[in-house]
XYZ file of C-alpha atoms in Angstrom:
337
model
C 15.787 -48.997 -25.180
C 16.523 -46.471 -28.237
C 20.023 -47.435 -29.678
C 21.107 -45.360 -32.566
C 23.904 -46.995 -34.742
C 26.209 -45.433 -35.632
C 27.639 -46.389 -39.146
C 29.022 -43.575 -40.976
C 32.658 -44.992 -42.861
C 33.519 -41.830 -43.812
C 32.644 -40.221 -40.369
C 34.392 -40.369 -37.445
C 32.226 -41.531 -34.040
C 31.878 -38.715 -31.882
C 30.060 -40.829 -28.928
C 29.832 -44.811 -28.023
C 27.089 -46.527 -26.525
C 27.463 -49.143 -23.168
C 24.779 -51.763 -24.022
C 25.706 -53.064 -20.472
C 23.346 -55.744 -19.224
C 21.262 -57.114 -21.767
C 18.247 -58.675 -19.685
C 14.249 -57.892 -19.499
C 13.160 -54.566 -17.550
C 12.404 -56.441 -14.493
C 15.530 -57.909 -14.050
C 17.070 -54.506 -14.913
C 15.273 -52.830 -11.909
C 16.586 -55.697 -9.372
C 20.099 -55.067 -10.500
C 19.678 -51.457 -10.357
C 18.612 -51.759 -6.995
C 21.470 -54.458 -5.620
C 24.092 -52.240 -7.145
C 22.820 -48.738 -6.031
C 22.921 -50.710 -2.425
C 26.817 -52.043 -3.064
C 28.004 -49.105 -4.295
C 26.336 -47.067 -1.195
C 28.012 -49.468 1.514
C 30.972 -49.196 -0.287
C 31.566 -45.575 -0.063
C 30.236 -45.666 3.270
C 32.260 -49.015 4.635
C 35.427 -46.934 3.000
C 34.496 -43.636 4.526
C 34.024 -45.088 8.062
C 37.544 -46.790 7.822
C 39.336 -43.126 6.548
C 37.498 -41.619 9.452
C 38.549 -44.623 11.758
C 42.154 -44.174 11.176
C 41.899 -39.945 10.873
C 40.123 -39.861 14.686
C 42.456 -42.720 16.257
C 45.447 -41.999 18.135
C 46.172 -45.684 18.333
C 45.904 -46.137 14.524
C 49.091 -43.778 13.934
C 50.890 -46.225 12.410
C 51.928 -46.801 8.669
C 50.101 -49.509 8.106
C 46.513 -47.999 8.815
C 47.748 -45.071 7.063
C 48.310 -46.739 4.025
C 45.021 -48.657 4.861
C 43.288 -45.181 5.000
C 44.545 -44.140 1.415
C 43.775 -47.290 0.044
C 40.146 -46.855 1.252
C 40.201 -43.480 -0.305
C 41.368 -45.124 -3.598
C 38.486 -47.409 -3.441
C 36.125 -44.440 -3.097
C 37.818 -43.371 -6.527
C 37.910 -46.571 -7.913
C 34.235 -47.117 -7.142
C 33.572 -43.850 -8.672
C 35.374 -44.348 -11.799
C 32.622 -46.085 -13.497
C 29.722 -47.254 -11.102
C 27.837 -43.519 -11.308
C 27.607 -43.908 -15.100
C 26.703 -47.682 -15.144
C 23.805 -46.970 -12.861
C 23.223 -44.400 -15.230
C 22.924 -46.567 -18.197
C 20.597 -48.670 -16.336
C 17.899 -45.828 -16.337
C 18.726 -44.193 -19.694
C 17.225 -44.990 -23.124
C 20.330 -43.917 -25.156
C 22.718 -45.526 -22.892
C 25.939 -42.807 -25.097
C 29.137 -41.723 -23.593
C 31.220 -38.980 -25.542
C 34.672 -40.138 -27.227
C 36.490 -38.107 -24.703
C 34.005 -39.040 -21.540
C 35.082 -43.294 -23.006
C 38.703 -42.268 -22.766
C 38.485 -40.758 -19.394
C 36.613 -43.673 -18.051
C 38.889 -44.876 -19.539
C 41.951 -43.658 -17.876
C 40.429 -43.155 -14.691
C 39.291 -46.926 -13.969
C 42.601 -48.394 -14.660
C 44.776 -45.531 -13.387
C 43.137 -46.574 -9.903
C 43.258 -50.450 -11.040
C 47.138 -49.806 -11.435
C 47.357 -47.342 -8.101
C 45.577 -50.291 -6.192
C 47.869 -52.794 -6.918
C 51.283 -51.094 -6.148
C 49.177 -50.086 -2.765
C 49.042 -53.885 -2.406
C 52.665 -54.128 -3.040
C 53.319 -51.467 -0.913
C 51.537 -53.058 2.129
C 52.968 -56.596 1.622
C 56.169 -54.515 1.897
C 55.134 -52.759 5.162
C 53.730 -56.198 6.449
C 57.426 -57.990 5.807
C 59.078 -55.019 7.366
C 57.032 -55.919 10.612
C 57.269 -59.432 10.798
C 60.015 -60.290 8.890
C 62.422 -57.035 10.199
C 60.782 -55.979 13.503
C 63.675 -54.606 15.102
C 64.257 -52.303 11.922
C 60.491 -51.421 11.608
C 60.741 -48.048 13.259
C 63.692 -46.803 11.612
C 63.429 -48.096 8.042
C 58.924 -47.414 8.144
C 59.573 -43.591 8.732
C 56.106 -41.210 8.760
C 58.048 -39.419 5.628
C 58.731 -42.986 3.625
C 54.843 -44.137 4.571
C 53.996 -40.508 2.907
C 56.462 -41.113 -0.280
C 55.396 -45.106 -1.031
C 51.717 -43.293 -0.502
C 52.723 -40.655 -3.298
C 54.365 -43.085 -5.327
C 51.331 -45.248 -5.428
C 48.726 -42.219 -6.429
C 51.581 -41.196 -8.973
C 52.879 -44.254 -10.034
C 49.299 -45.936 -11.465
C 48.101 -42.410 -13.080
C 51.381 -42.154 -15.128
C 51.551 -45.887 -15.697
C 48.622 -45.669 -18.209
C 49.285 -41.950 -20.102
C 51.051 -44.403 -22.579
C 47.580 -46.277 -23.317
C 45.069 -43.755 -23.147
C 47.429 -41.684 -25.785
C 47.238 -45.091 -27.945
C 44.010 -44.965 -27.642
C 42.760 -41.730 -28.272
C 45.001 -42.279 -31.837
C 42.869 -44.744 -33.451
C 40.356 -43.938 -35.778
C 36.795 -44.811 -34.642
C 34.356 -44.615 -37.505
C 31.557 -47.139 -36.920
C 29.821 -49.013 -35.304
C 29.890 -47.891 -32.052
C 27.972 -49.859 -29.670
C 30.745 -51.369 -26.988
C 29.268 -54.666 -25.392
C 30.111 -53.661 -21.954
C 29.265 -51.257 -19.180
C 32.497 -49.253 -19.117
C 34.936 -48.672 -22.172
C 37.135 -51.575 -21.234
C 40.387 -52.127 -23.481
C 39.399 -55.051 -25.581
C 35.721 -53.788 -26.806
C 37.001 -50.327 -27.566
C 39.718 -51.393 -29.790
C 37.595 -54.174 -31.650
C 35.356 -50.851 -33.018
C 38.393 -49.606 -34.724
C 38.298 -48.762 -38.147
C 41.302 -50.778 -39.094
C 43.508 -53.705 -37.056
C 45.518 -51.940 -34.792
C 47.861 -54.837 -33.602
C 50.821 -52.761 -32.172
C 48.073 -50.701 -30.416
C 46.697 -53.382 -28.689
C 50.064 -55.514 -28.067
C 51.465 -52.348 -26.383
C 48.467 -51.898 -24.095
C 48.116 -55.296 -23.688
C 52.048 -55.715 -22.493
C 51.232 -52.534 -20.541
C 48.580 -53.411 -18.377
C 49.515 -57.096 -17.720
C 53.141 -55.731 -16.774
C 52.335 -54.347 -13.537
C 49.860 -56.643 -12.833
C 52.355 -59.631 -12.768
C 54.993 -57.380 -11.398
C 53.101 -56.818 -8.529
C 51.480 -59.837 -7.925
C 55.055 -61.675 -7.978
C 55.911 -59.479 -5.816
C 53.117 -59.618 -3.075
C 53.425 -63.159 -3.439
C 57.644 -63.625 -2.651
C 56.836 -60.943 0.530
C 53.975 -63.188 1.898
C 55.868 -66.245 1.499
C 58.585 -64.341 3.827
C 56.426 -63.333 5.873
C 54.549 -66.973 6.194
C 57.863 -68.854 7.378
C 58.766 -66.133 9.602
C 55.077 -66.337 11.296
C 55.510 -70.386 11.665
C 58.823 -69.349 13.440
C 57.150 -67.662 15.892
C 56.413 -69.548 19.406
C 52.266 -70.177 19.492
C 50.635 -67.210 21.059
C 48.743 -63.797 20.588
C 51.372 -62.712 18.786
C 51.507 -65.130 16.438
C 47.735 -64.805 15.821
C 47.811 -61.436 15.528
C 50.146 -61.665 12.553
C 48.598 -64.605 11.308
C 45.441 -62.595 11.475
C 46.946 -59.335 9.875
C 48.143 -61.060 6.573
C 45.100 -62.972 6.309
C 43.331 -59.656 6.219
C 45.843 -58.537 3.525
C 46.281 -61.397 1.471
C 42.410 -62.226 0.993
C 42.238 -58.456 -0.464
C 44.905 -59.711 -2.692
C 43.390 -62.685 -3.287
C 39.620 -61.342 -4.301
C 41.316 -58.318 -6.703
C 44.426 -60.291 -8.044
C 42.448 -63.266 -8.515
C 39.710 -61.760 -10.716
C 42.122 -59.936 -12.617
C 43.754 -63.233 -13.759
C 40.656 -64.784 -15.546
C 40.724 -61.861 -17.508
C 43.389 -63.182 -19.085
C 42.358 -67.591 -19.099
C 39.219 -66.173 -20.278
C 37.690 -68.739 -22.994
C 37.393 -67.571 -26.232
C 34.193 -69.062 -27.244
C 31.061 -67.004 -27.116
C 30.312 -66.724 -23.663
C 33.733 -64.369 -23.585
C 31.816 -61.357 -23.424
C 29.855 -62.379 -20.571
C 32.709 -63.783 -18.361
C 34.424 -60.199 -19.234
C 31.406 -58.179 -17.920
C 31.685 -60.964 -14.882
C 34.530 -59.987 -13.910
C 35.196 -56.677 -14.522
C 32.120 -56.217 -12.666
C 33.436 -58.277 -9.670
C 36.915 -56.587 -9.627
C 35.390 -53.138 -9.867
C 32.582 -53.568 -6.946
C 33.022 -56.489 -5.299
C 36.588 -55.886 -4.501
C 35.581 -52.907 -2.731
C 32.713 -53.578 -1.071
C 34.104 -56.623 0.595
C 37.364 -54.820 1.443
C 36.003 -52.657 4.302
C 34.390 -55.863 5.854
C 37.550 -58.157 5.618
C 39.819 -55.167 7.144
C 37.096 -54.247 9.886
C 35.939 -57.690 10.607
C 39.422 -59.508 11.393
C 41.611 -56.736 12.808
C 40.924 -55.922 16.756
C 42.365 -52.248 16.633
C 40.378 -51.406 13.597
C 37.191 -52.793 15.010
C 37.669 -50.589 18.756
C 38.264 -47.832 16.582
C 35.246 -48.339 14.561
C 32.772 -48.776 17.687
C 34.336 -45.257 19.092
C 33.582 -43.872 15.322
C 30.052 -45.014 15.318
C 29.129 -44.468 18.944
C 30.490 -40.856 18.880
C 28.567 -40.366 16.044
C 25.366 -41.884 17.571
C 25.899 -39.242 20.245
C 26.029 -36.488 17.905
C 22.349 -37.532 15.822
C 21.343 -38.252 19.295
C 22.057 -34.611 20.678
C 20.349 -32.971 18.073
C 21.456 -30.348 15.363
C 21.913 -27.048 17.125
C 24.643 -29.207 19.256
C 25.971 -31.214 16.332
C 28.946 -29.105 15.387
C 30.349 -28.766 18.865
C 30.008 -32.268 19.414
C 31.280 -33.678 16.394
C 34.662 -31.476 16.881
C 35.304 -32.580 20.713
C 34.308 -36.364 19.606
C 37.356 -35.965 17.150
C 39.286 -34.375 19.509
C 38.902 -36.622 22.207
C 39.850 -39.568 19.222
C 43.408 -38.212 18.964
C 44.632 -37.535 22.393
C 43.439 -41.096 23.269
């Protein structure tokens, strides 16, 4: 691996360096492999759940729509930084430009912040149904499911202009090798010329602000939501819900819950190991395992899913020249059902 250093006081850096995983080649390779396979079932285990919800009559319904743009978000989210870590894996130089680190950057945590107020958003669409059902209908319109959607996409992109502009204001002049595979807050300020402590307070105070904002949140709805379920007489009913939220709050669980060490994190030497840990977790793992959990534990979803895959099937099976024609009545067929 061919680092240059870049140490130039005087200078200002014009590109970082992600030493990512430090291990032997061989070790490299097998991680390079596992993650290419992750981040492939990801995007497709995502994809398949957008297209579940798109072709299905039956999944109509605010809660599978926001399901579908949170899937889409993960497909961002995923794409925010796995593309150039793999990258990095096979590269000698291993460089990102100063304006490629801040849009990295941006982009990761922009979707980090859209996915939790979609979390929020669907522990509020969850109480509304269990909590409110007679008032579902009329206070879940199509048009507010489309606005808390917006809101979401909106809300996480604008919540970190403030930090990115922070950012991009400090002066950078060497060294410039970030111990990490993405340009993650905490490495990128430590290369600053100069202490920047009201730059890093105000991102700091940023970022953990909607994060405990939403998670207090999530966690007051399910806790609704919870004693109205153990109100409920024993029944399918009651396991459906029961089996709903458990869907929902695991999701919350696996992304809230990694998010948190971030911030019990030990500051011995092993910190920048448990950081790469984790961010690594909450930025594949999270959505890798989210198709599975949503797919795996929701009846609807998985009908919808066979129909998906078996028209499909039919499609490969039929042959090319037939392909188009099939693949639009297979959809077609989806919606009036």
């Amino acid at each position: 691996m061919r680092i240059s250093k870049v140490t130039n006081i005087s200078g200002t850096v014009s590109e970082f360096i992600l030493l990512g995983f430090t291990c032997q080649k061989e070790t490299q390779t097998i991680l390079l492999m596992l993650f290419s396979i992750i981040y492939i079932l990801t995007i497709m285990g995502n994809t398949f759940i957008i297209c579940a919800v798109w072709s299905s009559q039956q999944l109509c319904t605010p809660m599978y729509t926001l399901l579908a743009n949170f899937s889409f978000l993960e497909i961002c989210y995923v794409n925010s930084d796995v593309p150039k870590m793999l990258a990095n894996m096979l590269s000698e130089t291993k460089t990102i430009s100063f304006t490629g680190c801040l849009l990295q950057f941006y982009f990761f945590f922009s979707t980090c912040a859209s996915e939790s107020l979609f979390l929020s958003v669907m522990a509020f669409d969850r109480y509304l149904a269990i909590c409110q059902p007679l008032h579902y209908s009329t206070i879940m319109t199509h048009s507010l499911c489309i606005n808390l959607s917006f809101f979401c996409w909106v809300g996480g992109f604008l919540w970190l202009l403030t930090p990115v502009i922070l950012i991009s204001q400090v002066p950078f002049c060497g060294p410039n090798i970030i111990d990490h595979f993405l340009c993650d807050l905490g490495p990128l300020l430590a290369l600053s010329c100069a202490p920047v402590p009201r730059t890093t307070l105000a991102c700091g105070t940023i970022s953990s602000l909607i994060i405990f904002i939403t998670f207090l949140y999530i966690l007051g709805s399910y806790s609704h939501v919870l004693r109205a379920v153990l109100h409920v007489p024993s029944g399918s009913g009651r396991n459906k819900a029961f089996s709903t939220c458990a869907s929902h709050f695991t999701v919350v669980s696996l992304f809230y819950g990694s998010v948190m060490v971030m911030y019990v994190s030990p500051g011995s030497g092993i910190q920048s190991r448990m950081q790469k840990f984790v961010t690594l977790f909450y930025s594949m793992a999270t959505p890798f395992f989210n198709p599975l959990i949503y797919s795996l534990r929701n009846k609807d979803m998985k009908e919808a899913l066979k129909k998906l895959l078996g028209g499909l099937s039919q499609i490969f099976l039929k042959g090319p020249r037939n392909e188009n024609n099939l693949f639009h009545k297979f959809f077609a067929k989806q919606r009036i059902m």
